[in-house]
Short mmCIF file of C-alpha atoms in Angstrom, two decimals:
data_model
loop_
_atom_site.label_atom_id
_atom_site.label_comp_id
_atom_site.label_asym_id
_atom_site.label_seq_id
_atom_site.Cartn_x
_atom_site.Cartn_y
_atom_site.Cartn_z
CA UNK A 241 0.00 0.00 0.00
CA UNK A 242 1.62 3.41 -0.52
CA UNK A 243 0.99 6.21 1.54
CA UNK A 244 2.70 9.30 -0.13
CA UNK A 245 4.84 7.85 -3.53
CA UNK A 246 1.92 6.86 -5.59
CA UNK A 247 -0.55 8.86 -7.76
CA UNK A 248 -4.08 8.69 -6.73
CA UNK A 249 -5.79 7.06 -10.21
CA UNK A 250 -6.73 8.68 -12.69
CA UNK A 251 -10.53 9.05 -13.18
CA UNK A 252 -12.17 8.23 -16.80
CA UNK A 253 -13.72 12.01 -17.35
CA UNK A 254 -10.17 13.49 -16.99
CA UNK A 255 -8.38 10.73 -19.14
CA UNK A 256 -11.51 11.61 -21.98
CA UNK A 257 -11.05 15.46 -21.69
CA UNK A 258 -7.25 15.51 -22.35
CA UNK A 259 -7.79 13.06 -25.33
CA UNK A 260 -10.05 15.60 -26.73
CA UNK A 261 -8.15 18.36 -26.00
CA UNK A 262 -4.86 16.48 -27.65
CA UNK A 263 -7.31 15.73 -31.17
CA UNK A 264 -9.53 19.12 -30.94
CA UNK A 265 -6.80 20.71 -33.88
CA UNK A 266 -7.58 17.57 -35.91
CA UNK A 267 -11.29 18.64 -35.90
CA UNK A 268 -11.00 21.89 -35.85
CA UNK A 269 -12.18 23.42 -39.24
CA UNK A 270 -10.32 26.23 -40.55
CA UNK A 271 -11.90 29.11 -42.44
CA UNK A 272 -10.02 28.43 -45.82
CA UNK A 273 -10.08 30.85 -48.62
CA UNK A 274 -7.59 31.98 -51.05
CA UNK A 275 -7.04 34.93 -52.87
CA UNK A 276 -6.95 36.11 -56.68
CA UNK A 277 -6.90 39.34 -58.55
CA UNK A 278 -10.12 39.91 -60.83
CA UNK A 279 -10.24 42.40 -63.89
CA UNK A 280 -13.76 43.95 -64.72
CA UNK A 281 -13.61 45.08 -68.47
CA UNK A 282 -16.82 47.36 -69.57
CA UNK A 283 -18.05 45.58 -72.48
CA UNK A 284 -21.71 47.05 -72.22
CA UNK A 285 -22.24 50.39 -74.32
CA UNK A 286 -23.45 53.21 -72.10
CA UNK A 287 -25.74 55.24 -74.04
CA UNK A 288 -24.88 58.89 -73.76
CA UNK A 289 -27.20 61.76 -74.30
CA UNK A 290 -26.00 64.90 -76.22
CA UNK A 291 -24.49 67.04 -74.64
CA UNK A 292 -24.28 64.93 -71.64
CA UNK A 293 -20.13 64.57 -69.85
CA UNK A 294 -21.11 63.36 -66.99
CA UNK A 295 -20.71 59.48 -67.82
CA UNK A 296 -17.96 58.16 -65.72
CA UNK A 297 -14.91 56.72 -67.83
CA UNK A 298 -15.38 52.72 -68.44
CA UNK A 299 -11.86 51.64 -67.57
CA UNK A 300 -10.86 48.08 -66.60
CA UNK A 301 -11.06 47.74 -63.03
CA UNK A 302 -9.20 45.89 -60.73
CA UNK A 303 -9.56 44.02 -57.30
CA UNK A 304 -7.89 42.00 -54.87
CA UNK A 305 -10.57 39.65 -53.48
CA UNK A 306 -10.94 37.22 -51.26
CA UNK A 307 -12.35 34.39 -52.97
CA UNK A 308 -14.77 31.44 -50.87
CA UNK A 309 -16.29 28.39 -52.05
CA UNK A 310 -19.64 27.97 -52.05
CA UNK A 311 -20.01 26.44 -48.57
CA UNK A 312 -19.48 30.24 -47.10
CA UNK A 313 -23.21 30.73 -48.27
CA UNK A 314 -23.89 28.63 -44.92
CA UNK A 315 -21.67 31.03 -43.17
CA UNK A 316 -23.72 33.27 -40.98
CA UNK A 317 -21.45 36.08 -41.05
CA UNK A 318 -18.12 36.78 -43.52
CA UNK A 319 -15.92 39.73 -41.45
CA UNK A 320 -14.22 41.09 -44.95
CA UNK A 321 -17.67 41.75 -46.18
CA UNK A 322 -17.37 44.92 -43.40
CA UNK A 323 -14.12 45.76 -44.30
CA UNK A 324 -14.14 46.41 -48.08
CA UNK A 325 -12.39 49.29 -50.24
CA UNK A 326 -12.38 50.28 -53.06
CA UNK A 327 -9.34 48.19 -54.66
CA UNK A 328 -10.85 44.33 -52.61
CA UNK A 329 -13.73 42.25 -52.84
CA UNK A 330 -15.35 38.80 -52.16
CA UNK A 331 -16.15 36.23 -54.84
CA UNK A 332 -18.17 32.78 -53.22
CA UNK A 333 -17.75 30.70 -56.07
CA UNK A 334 -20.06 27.63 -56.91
CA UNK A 335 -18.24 24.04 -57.82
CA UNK A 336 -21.11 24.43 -61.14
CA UNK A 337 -23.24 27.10 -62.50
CA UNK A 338 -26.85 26.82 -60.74
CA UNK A 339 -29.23 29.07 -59.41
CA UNK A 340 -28.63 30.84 -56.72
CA UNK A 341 -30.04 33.43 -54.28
CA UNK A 342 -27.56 35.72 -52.41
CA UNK A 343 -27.23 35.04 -48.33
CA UNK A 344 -28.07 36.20 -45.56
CA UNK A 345 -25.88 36.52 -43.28
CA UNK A 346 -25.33 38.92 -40.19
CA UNK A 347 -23.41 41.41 -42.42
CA UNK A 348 -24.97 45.53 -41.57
CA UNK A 349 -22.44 46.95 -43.74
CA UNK A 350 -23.71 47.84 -47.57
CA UNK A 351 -22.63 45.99 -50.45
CA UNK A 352 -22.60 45.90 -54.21
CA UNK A 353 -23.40 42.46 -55.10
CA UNK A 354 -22.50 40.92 -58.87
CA UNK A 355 -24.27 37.87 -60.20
CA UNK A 356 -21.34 36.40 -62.50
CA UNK A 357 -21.99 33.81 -65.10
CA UNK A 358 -19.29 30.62 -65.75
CA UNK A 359 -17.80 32.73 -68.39
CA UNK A 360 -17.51 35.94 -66.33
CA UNK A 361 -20.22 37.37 -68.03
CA UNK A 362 -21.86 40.06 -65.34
CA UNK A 363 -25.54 38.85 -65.27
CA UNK A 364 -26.99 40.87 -62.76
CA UNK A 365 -26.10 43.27 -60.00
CA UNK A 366 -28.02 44.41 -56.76
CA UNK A 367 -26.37 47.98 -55.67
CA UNK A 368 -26.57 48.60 -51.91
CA UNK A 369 -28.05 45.68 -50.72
CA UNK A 370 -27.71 44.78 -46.69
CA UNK A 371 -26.98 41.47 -46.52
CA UNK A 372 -29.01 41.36 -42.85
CA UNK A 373 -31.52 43.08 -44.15
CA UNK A 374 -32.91 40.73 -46.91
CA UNK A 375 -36.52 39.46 -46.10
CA UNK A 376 -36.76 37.24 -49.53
CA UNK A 377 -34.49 35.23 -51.31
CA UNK A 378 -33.08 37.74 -54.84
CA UNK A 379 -32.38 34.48 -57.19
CA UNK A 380 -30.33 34.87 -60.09
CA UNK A 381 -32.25 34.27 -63.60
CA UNK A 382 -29.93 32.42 -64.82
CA UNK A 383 -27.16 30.10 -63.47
CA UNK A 384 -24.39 31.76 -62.13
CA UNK A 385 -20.94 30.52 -61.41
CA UNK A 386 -19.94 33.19 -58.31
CA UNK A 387 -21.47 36.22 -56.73
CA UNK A 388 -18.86 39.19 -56.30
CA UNK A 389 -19.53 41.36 -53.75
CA UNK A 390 -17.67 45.34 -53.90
CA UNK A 391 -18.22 48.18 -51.40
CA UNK A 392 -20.92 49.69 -51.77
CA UNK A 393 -21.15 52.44 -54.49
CA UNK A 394 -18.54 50.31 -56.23
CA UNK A 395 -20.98 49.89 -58.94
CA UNK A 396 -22.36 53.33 -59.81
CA UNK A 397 -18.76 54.98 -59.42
CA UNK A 398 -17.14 52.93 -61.64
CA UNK A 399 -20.21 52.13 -63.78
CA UNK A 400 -20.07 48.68 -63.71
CA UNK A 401 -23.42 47.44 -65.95
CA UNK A 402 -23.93 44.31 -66.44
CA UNK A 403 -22.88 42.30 -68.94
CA UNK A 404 -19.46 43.57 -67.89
CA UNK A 405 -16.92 41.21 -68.20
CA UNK A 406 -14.70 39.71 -64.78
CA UNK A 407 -11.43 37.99 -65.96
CA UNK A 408 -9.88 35.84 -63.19
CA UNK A 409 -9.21 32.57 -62.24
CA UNK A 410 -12.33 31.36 -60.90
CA UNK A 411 -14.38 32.44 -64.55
CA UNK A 412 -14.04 29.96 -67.72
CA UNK A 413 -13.99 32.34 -70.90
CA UNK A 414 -15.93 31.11 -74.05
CA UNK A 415 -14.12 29.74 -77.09
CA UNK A 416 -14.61 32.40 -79.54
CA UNK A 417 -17.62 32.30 -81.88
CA UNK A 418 -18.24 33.93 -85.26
CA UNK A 419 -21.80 35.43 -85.31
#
């Protein structure tokens, strides 16, 4: 029998927690993203009145986003989407095309979000829109292959219009076609 020299034994629920503290980083489930530059090239013609000079310039634009996969639409809350400027963004981009509404997450801040087509094609935007805020689902009308989301105003002070086109690597540009 010892009296002082031995360790009293050690009890099942303490043996279970540090085994789950010693495999909690093999569960653990980081927030992966990556990040790419995007190009937005005004292909749509702006019709200008005579006379009229106040129609911004249509540049090419670029941005440094932070580009999700699709699971971030279960996200309930994507911190960048506060922080944007006017040189990043956010692109969640689907595995396929498919319809798709935007989220809804816990986001208060404004944003500019871009339907984008497989190609890059821009298919439709929403200006302004408060993520939070949304009370029904805004589904694309056709299938999309990301949704881009800019700071808000993004859209009307660069004049981004859709059928814009976004050039990066997440977009699959069509073969060329005579017409």
């Amino acid at each position: 029998m010892c009296v002082m020299t031995c360790r009293p034994p050690l009890r099942f629920s303490s043996l279970l927690a540090a085994l789950l503290l010693l495999a909690a980083p093999a569960f653990a489930q980081p927030l992966v993203f990556e990040r790419a530059d995007i190009r937005i090239d005004p292909v749509a013609i702006v019709p200008i009145k005579p006379g009229d000079t106040s129609a911004p310039p249509r540049i090419p634009i670029s941005y440094n986003t932070e580009v999700r996969a699709e699971d971030a639409m279960k996200l309930e809350y994507i911190h960048t989407l506060n922080t944007l400027t006017d040189s990043t963004g956010v692109v969640i981009a689907f595995n396929a095309p498919s319809l798709a509404s935007l989220p809804r997450m816990q986001v208060f801040t404004a944003v500019d979000a871009l339907y984008v087509a497989e190609d890059g094609t821009i298919m439709q935007i929403y200006p302004d829109v408060v993520l939070a805020e949304l009370t029904q689902e805004i589904y694309s009308k056709e299938p999309i292959k990301a949704f881009v989301f800019l700071k808000a105003g993004e859209v009307d002070a660069r004049g981004i219009l859709p059928k814009d086109i976004i050039s990066g690597p997440m977009f699959y540009a069509s073969p060329p076609v005579m017409q």
